[in-house]
PDB file of C-alpha atoms in Angstrom:
ATOM      1  CA  UNK A  82      24.708  -9.809 -30.238  1.00  0.00           C
ATOM      2  CA  UNK A  83      27.083 -10.550 -27.334  1.00  0.00           C
ATOM      3  CA  UNK A  84      27.362 -14.237 -27.176  1.00  0.00           C
ATOM      4  CA  UNK A  85      27.984 -14.127 -22.307  1.00  0.00           C
ATOM      5  CA  UNK A  86      29.473 -18.004 -21.817  1.00  0.00           C
ATOM      6  CA  UNK A  87      30.165 -18.246 -18.549  1.00  0.00           C
ATOM      7  CA  UNK A  88      33.687 -17.624 -17.435  1.00  0.00           C
ATOM      8  CA  UNK A  89      34.211 -20.420 -15.459  1.00  0.00           C
ATOM      9  CA  UNK A  90      33.570 -23.162 -17.899  1.00  0.00           C
ATOM     10  CA  UNK A  91      35.240 -21.650 -20.581  1.00  0.00           C
ATOM     11  CA  UNK A  92      38.913 -21.617 -19.205  1.00  0.00           C
ATOM     12  CA  UNK A  93      38.966 -25.017 -18.404  1.00  0.00           C
ATOM     13  CA  UNK A  94      41.601 -26.521 -18.947  1.00  0.00           C
ATOM     14  CA  UNK A  95      43.942 -24.552 -18.807  1.00  0.00           C
ATOM     15  CA  UNK A  96      43.788 -21.559 -15.506  1.00  0.00           C
ATOM     16  CA  UNK A  97      39.706 -22.726 -14.249  1.00  0.00           C
ATOM     17  CA  UNK A  98      40.418 -26.558 -12.543  1.00  0.00           C
ATOM     18  CA  UNK A  99      37.284 -28.953 -11.446  1.00  0.00           C
ATOM     19  CA  UNK A 100      36.057 -27.994  -8.357  1.00  0.00           C
ATOM     20  CA  UNK A 101      35.296 -32.672  -8.653  1.00  0.00           C
ATOM     21  CA  UNK A 102      37.578 -35.125  -9.515  1.00  0.00           C
ATOM     22  CA  UNK A 103      36.479 -38.489  -9.899  1.00  0.00           C
ATOM     23  CA  UNK A 104      35.199 -40.975 -12.806  1.00  0.00           C
ATOM     24  CA  UNK A 105      32.372 -42.543 -13.764  1.00  0.00           C
ATOM     25  CA  UNK A 106      30.260 -44.934 -15.836  1.00  0.00           C
ATOM     26  CA  UNK A 107      27.975 -43.473 -18.223  1.00  0.00           C
ATOM     27  CA  UNK A 108      25.434 -45.127 -16.638  1.00  0.00           C
ATOM     28  CA  UNK A 109      26.619 -43.897 -12.601  1.00  0.00           C
ATOM     29  CA  UNK A 110      27.571 -41.022 -13.134  1.00  0.00           C
ATOM     30  CA  UNK A 111      23.926 -38.319 -12.631  1.00  0.00           C
ATOM     31  CA  UNK A 112      23.965 -40.448  -9.571  1.00  0.00           C
ATOM     32  CA  UNK A 113      27.514 -39.466  -8.069  1.00  0.00           C
ATOM     33  CA  UNK A 114      26.404 -35.957  -9.934  1.00  0.00           C
ATOM     34  CA  UNK A 115      23.427 -35.628  -7.779  1.00  0.00           C
ATOM     35  CA  UNK A 116      25.586 -37.564  -4.338  1.00  0.00           C
ATOM     36  CA  UNK A 117      27.936 -33.932  -4.887  1.00  0.00           C
ATOM     37  CA  UNK A 118      25.203 -31.995  -4.710  1.00  0.00           C
ATOM     38  CA  UNK A 119      24.501 -33.915  -1.413  1.00  0.00           C
ATOM     39  CA  UNK A 120      27.601 -33.281   0.261  1.00  0.00           C
ATOM     40  CA  UNK A 121      27.941 -29.410  -0.189  1.00  0.00           C
ATOM     41  CA  UNK A 122      24.257 -28.266   0.567  1.00  0.00           C
ATOM     42  CA  UNK A 123      24.803 -30.829   3.717  1.00  0.00           C
ATOM     43  CA  UNK A 124      28.591 -28.872   4.497  1.00  0.00           C
ATOM     44  CA  UNK A 125      26.141 -25.581   3.245  1.00  0.00           C
ATOM     45  CA  UNK A 126      23.579 -25.653   5.355  1.00  0.00           C
ATOM     46  CA  UNK A 127      25.529 -27.295   8.250  1.00  0.00           C
ATOM     47  CA  UNK A 128      28.149 -24.339   8.405  1.00  0.00           C
ATOM     48  CA  UNK A 129      25.192 -21.782   7.966  1.00  0.00           C
ATOM     49  CA  UNK A 130      23.317 -23.927  11.687  1.00  0.00           C
ATOM     50  CA  UNK A 131      26.321 -23.730  13.608  1.00  0.00           C
ATOM     51  CA  UNK A 132      28.671 -21.159  13.080  1.00  0.00           C
ATOM     52  CA  UNK A 133      27.747 -18.645  11.443  1.00  0.00           C
ATOM     53  CA  UNK A 134      29.718 -15.325  12.245  1.00  0.00           C
ATOM     54  CA  UNK A 135      28.441 -11.948  13.493  1.00  0.00           C
ATOM     55  CA  UNK A 136      28.424 -10.422   9.637  1.00  0.00           C
ATOM     56  CA  UNK A 137      26.451 -12.602   8.520  1.00  0.00           C
ATOM     57  CA  UNK A 138      28.900 -14.407   6.461  1.00  0.00           C
ATOM     58  CA  UNK A 139      29.300 -17.634   6.122  1.00  0.00           C
ATOM     59  CA  UNK A 140      32.911 -17.739   4.598  1.00  0.00           C
ATOM     60  CA  UNK A 141      32.968 -20.708   2.238  1.00  0.00           C
ATOM     61  CA  UNK A 142      34.694 -20.031  -1.091  1.00  0.00           C
ATOM     62  CA  UNK A 143      34.384 -23.319  -2.739  1.00  0.00           C
ATOM     63  CA  UNK A 144      34.710 -26.770  -2.087  1.00  0.00           C
ATOM     64  CA  UNK A 145      36.183 -29.433  -4.026  1.00  0.00           C
ATOM     65  CA  UNK A 146      35.121 -33.087  -3.584  1.00  0.00           C
ATOM     66  CA  UNK A 147      38.395 -36.088  -4.933  1.00  0.00           C
ATOM     67  CA  UNK A 148      36.938 -39.771  -4.308  1.00  0.00           C
ATOM     68  CA  UNK A 149      38.224 -42.323  -5.068  1.00  0.00           C
ATOM     69  CA  UNK A 150      37.903 -46.291  -4.769  1.00  0.00           C
ATOM     70  CA  UNK A 151      37.575 -46.040  -1.635  1.00  0.00           C
ATOM     71  CA  UNK A 152      37.627 -43.180  -0.966  1.00  0.00           C
ATOM     72  CA  UNK A 153      35.707 -39.692  -0.975  1.00  0.00           C
ATOM     73  CA  UNK A 154      38.152 -37.021  -0.232  1.00  0.00           C
ATOM     74  CA  UNK A 155      36.497 -32.916   0.438  1.00  0.00           C
ATOM     75  CA  UNK A 156      38.351 -30.127   1.286  1.00  0.00           C
ATOM     76  CA  UNK A 157      36.685 -26.565   1.732  1.00  0.00           C
ATOM     77  CA  UNK A 158      38.162 -23.734   1.199  1.00  0.00           C
ATOM     78  CA  UNK A 159      37.634 -20.775   3.943  1.00  0.00           C
ATOM     79  CA  UNK A 160      38.065 -17.677   4.935  1.00  0.00           C
ATOM     80  CA  UNK A 161      36.762 -17.717   8.123  1.00  0.00           C
ATOM     81  CA  UNK A 162      37.679 -20.771   9.745  1.00  0.00           C
ATOM     82  CA  UNK A 163      37.923 -19.817  13.344  1.00  0.00           C
ATOM     83  CA  UNK A 164      34.574 -21.196  14.553  1.00  0.00           C
ATOM     84  CA  UNK A 165      35.155 -24.069  12.532  1.00  0.00           C
ATOM     85  CA  UNK A 166      39.279 -24.510  13.806  1.00  0.00           C
ATOM     86  CA  UNK A 167      38.071 -23.922  17.984  1.00  0.00           C
ATOM     87  CA  UNK A 168      36.720 -26.808  17.884  1.00  0.00           C
ATOM     88  CA  UNK A 169      37.364 -28.018  14.850  1.00  0.00           C
ATOM     89  CA  UNK A 170      38.312 -32.509  16.001  1.00  0.00           C
ATOM     90  CA  UNK A 171      34.650 -32.226  17.823  1.00  0.00           C
ATOM     91  CA  UNK A 172      32.746 -30.063  14.214  1.00  0.00           C
ATOM     92  CA  UNK A 173      34.851 -31.960  11.944  1.00  0.00           C
ATOM     93  CA  UNK A 174      33.974 -35.004  12.893  1.00  0.00           C
ATOM     94  CA  UNK A 175      30.330 -34.069  13.883  1.00  0.00           C
ATOM     95  CA  UNK A 176      30.054 -32.528  10.286  1.00  0.00           C
ATOM     96  CA  UNK A 177      31.552 -36.314   7.954  1.00  0.00           C
ATOM     97  CA  UNK A 178      28.083 -37.481  10.422  1.00  0.00           C
ATOM     98  CA  UNK A 179      25.200 -35.603   8.920  1.00  0.00           C
ATOM     99  CA  UNK A 180      27.300 -35.797   5.724  1.00  0.00           C
ATOM    100  CA  UNK A 181      27.237 -40.121   5.757  1.00  0.00           C
ATOM    101  CA  UNK A 182      23.415 -39.602   6.904  1.00  0.00           C
ATOM    102  CA  UNK A 183      22.687 -38.134   4.320  1.00  0.00           C
ATOM    103  CA  UNK A 184      24.637 -40.259   1.485  1.00  0.00           C
ATOM    104  CA  UNK A 185      23.228 -43.870   3.459  1.00  0.00           C
ATOM    105  CA  UNK A 186      23.632 -45.698   0.483  1.00  0.00           C
ATOM    106  CA  UNK A 187      28.191 -44.752   0.153  1.00  0.00           C
ATOM    107  CA  UNK A 188      29.864 -48.198   1.742  1.00  0.00           C
ATOM    108  CA  UNK A 189      33.769 -45.552   1.704  1.00  0.00           C
ATOM    109  CA  UNK A 190      35.174 -43.767   4.094  1.00  0.00           C
ATOM    110  CA  UNK A 191      34.540 -40.222   3.649  1.00  0.00           C
ATOM    111  CA  UNK A 192      37.098 -37.479   5.101  1.00  0.00           C
ATOM    112  CA  UNK A 193      37.096 -33.901   5.006  1.00  0.00           C
ATOM    113  CA  UNK A 194      39.803 -30.858   5.398  1.00  0.00           C
ATOM    114  CA  UNK A 195      39.168 -27.009   6.285  1.00  0.00           C
ATOM    115  CA  UNK A 196      41.200 -24.811   4.200  1.00  0.00           C
ATOM    116  CA  UNK A 197      42.296 -21.120   5.127  1.00  0.00           C
ATOM    117  CA  UNK A 198      42.181 -18.843   2.254  1.00  0.00           C
ATOM    118  CA  UNK A 199      44.847 -15.342   2.577  1.00  0.00           C
ATOM    119  CA  UNK A 200      42.696 -13.385   1.024  1.00  0.00           C
ATOM    120  CA  UNK A 201      38.821 -13.731   2.067  1.00  0.00           C
ATOM    121  CA  UNK A 202      36.236 -11.451   0.164  1.00  0.00           C
ATOM    122  CA  UNK A 203      39.469 -11.304  -2.867  1.00  0.00           C
ATOM    123  CA  UNK A 204      36.675 -15.131  -3.650  1.00  0.00           C
ATOM    124  CA  UNK A 205      33.534 -14.358  -5.393  1.00  0.00           C
ATOM    125  CA  UNK A 206      31.039 -15.892  -2.985  1.00  0.00           C
ATOM    126  CA  UNK A 207      32.539 -14.227  -0.359  1.00  0.00           C
ATOM    127  CA  UNK A 208      31.830 -11.509  -1.171  1.00  0.00           C
ATOM    128  CA  UNK A 209      28.560 -11.545  -2.885  1.00  0.00           C
ATOM    129  CA  UNK A 210      28.509 -13.016   0.894  1.00  0.00           C
ATOM    130  CA  UNK A 211      28.973 -10.138   2.649  1.00  0.00           C
ATOM    131  CA  UNK A 212      26.149  -7.736  -0.043  1.00  0.00           C
ATOM    132  CA  UNK A 213      23.821  -9.827  -0.136  1.00  0.00           C
ATOM    133  CA  UNK A 214      24.026  -9.682   4.209  1.00  0.00           C
ATOM    134  CA  UNK A 215      24.049  -6.214   3.834  1.00  0.00           C
ATOM    135  CA  UNK A 216      21.267  -5.825   1.690  1.00  0.00           C
ATOM    136  CA  UNK A 217      18.865  -8.726   3.562  1.00  0.00           C
ATOM    137  CA  UNK A 218      19.812  -5.693   6.966  1.00  0.00           C
ATOM    138  CA  UNK A 219      18.626  -2.722   3.993  1.00  0.00           C
ATOM    139  CA  UNK A 220      21.680  -0.655   3.781  1.00  0.00           C
ATOM    140  CA  UNK A 221      22.191   1.350   0.896  1.00  0.00           C
ATOM    141  CA  UNK A 222      23.498  -0.673  -1.978  1.00  0.00           C
ATOM    142  CA  UNK A 223      25.567   2.709  -3.510  1.00  0.00           C
ATOM    143  CA  UNK A 224      26.819   2.435   0.089  1.00  0.00           C
ATOM    144  CA  UNK A 225      27.814  -1.495  -0.316  1.00  0.00           C
ATOM    145  CA  UNK A 226      28.556  -1.569  -3.377  1.00  0.00           C
ATOM    146  CA  UNK A 227      31.946   1.607  -2.068  1.00  0.00           C
ATOM    147  CA  UNK A 228      32.541  -0.935   0.442  1.00  0.00           C
ATOM    148  CA  UNK A 229      32.450  -4.139  -1.482  1.00  0.00           C
ATOM    149  CA  UNK A 230      35.410  -2.346  -4.025  1.00  0.00           C
ATOM    150  CA  UNK A 231      37.683  -1.085  -0.517  1.00  0.00           C
ATOM    151  CA  UNK A 232      37.190  -5.215   1.108  1.00  0.00           C
ATOM    152  CA  UNK A 233      38.883  -6.198  -2.584  1.00  0.00           C
ATOM    153  CA  UNK A 234      40.967  -3.384  -3.086  1.00  0.00           C
ATOM    154  CA  UNK A 235      42.345  -4.376   0.228  1.00  0.00           C
ATOM    155  CA  UNK A 236      42.759  -7.633  -0.804  1.00  0.00           C
ATOM    156  CA  UNK A 237      44.544  -6.211  -3.797  1.00  0.00           C
ATOM    157  CA  UNK A 238      42.865  -7.683  -6.777  1.00  0.00           C
ATOM    158  CA  UNK A 239      43.574  -6.667  -9.698  1.00  0.00           C
ATOM    159  CA  UNK A 240      40.137  -5.652 -11.374  1.00  0.00           C
ATOM    160  CA  UNK A 241      36.082  -6.434  -9.957  1.00  0.00           C
ATOM    161  CA  UNK A 242      33.154  -6.370 -11.663  1.00  0.00           C
ATOM    162  CA  UNK A 243      29.580  -5.981  -9.559  1.00  0.00           C
ATOM    163  CA  UNK A 244      26.248  -6.544 -10.809  1.00  0.00           C
ATOM    164  CA  UNK A 245      23.326  -6.404  -8.943  1.00  0.00           C
ATOM    165  CA  UNK A 246      19.891  -6.578 -10.029  1.00  0.00           C
ATOM    166  CA  UNK A 247      16.034  -6.860  -8.772  1.00  0.00           C
ATOM    167  CA  UNK A 248      14.416  -4.083  -6.375  1.00  0.00           C
ATOM    168  CA  UNK A 249      16.995  -2.405  -5.793  1.00  0.00           C
ATOM    169  CA  UNK A 250      16.340  -0.711  -2.510  1.00  0.00           C
ATOM    170  CA  UNK A 251      13.054  -1.246  -2.948  1.00  0.00           C
ATOM    171  CA  UNK A 252      12.017   1.061  -6.073  1.00  0.00           C
ATOM    172  CA  UNK A 253       8.592  -0.291  -7.955  1.00  0.00           C
ATOM    173  CA  UNK A 254      11.017  -1.851 -11.033  1.00  0.00           C
ATOM    174  CA  UNK A 255      13.599  -3.835 -11.616  1.00  0.00           C
ATOM    175  CA  UNK A 256      17.230  -2.688 -12.683  1.00  0.00           C
ATOM    176  CA  UNK A 257      20.208  -3.901 -13.418  1.00  0.00           C
ATOM    177  CA  UNK A 258      23.326  -1.751 -11.820  1.00  0.00           C
ATOM    178  CA  UNK A 259      26.833  -2.316 -11.852  1.00  0.00           C
ATOM    179  CA  UNK A 260      30.501  -0.902 -11.081  1.00  0.00           C
ATOM    180  CA  UNK A 261      33.811  -1.614 -11.866  1.00  0.00           C
ATOM    181  CA  UNK A 262      37.109  -1.161 -10.944  1.00  0.00           C
ATOM    182  CA  UNK A 263      40.741  -2.151 -12.677  1.00  0.00           C
ATOM    183  CA  UNK A 264      41.401  -4.394 -15.631  1.00  0.00           C
ATOM    184  CA  UNK A 265      38.950  -7.335 -16.446  1.00  0.00           C
ATOM    185  CA  UNK A 266      40.390  -8.597 -19.644  1.00  0.00           C
ATOM    186  CA  UNK A 267      36.762 -11.256 -19.955  1.00  0.00           C
ATOM    187  CA  UNK A 268      37.835 -12.421 -24.002  1.00  0.00           C
ATOM    188  CA  UNK A 269      41.814 -13.556 -22.657  1.00  0.00           C
ATOM    189  CA  UNK A 270      41.627 -16.972 -21.329  1.00  0.00           C
ATOM    190  CA  UNK A 271      45.302 -16.592 -19.864  1.00  0.00           C
ATOM    191  CA  UNK A 272      44.339 -13.961 -17.494  1.00  0.00           C
ATOM    192  CA  UNK A 273      42.178 -16.518 -13.851  1.00  0.00           C
ATOM    193  CA  UNK A 274      38.801 -14.467 -13.773  1.00  0.00           C
ATOM    194  CA  UNK A 275      36.825 -15.977 -11.194  1.00  0.00           C
ATOM    195  CA  UNK A 276      33.625 -15.473 -11.124  1.00  0.00           C
ATOM    196  CA  UNK A 277      29.493 -16.693  -9.328  1.00  0.00           C
ATOM    197  CA  UNK A 278      26.723 -15.717  -9.047  1.00  0.00           C
ATOM    198  CA  UNK A 279      24.776 -15.409  -6.167  1.00  0.00           C
ATOM    199  CA  UNK A 280      20.911 -14.923  -5.597  1.00  0.00           C
ATOM    200  CA  UNK A 281      19.923 -12.986  -1.968  1.00  0.00           C
ATOM    201  CA  UNK A 282      16.199 -12.825  -0.619  1.00  0.00           C
ATOM    202  CA  UNK A 283      15.005  -9.166   1.266  1.00  0.00           C
ATOM    203  CA  UNK A 284      11.859  -8.035   2.246  1.00  0.00           C
ATOM    204  CA  UNK A 285      11.198  -6.926  -1.565  1.00  0.00           C
ATOM    205  CA  UNK A 286      11.732  -9.040  -3.537  1.00  0.00           C
ATOM    206  CA  UNK A 287      15.083 -11.956  -5.123  1.00  0.00           C
ATOM    207  CA  UNK A 288      17.939 -10.069  -5.659  1.00  0.00           C
ATOM    208  CA  UNK A 289      21.106 -10.960  -8.407  1.00  0.00           C
ATOM    209  CA  UNK A 290      24.096  -9.990  -7.173  1.00  0.00           C
ATOM    210  CA  UNK A 291      27.191 -11.511 -10.058  1.00  0.00           C
ATOM    211  CA  UNK A 292      30.808 -10.882  -9.651  1.00  0.00           C
ATOM    212  CA  UNK A 293      33.748 -11.164 -11.850  1.00  0.00           C
ATOM    213  CA  UNK A 294      37.047 -11.148 -10.487  1.00  0.00           C
ATOM    214  CA  UNK A 295      40.812 -10.275 -12.266  1.00  0.00           C
ATOM    215  CA  UNK A 296      43.015 -12.404 -10.520  1.00  0.00           C
ATOM    216  CA  UNK A 297      45.938 -12.083 -11.821  1.00  0.00           C
ATOM    217  CA  UNK A 298      47.489 -13.610 -15.656  1.00  0.00           C
ATOM    218  CA  UNK A 299      49.297 -17.060 -17.290  1.00  0.00           C
TER     219      UNK A 299
END
């Protein structure tokens, strides 16, 4: 039987790094972990509410959190930061206030920075959001898959696999459909592979999207 493992966890310490960097005593570990989850949820909700672009993509690739004794540094990696940067100082201040309200028990200082990603559709989270937005608008899934493959080609990646599961196109029975282009060496640890799993609520029910992207080999 095939033993499945998360490609990101499998490569930690080689081609992957942690998205949260901090140390805590065992009794405080769960609190710090919940704090990270609150920060990420608050940022995603704010972006979804205020800065949704026409294609329905939030454009957040990942959120990196670094904690020190008196400072929490949050770096948001975005594919489409235009709408956030237009009113940069005001919007970031508003976002910082929202996060601090959410973490009312926090005594340290919070600093939020935004970093732009060169090829947005070369990141699985942004690509999954694009696919999810198209499926919500009832675009035929085969057309969506082909368009997604085209976008990854333009981003200049070496290989991609997209898996879609659920009541695709409103069919009675749930199916699993997948498409692959290029190389995808999942068992090679030195191969840098990005992965994400994403759920989208459509008119027919919940669909699951999984994306593997082969970036390069070190």
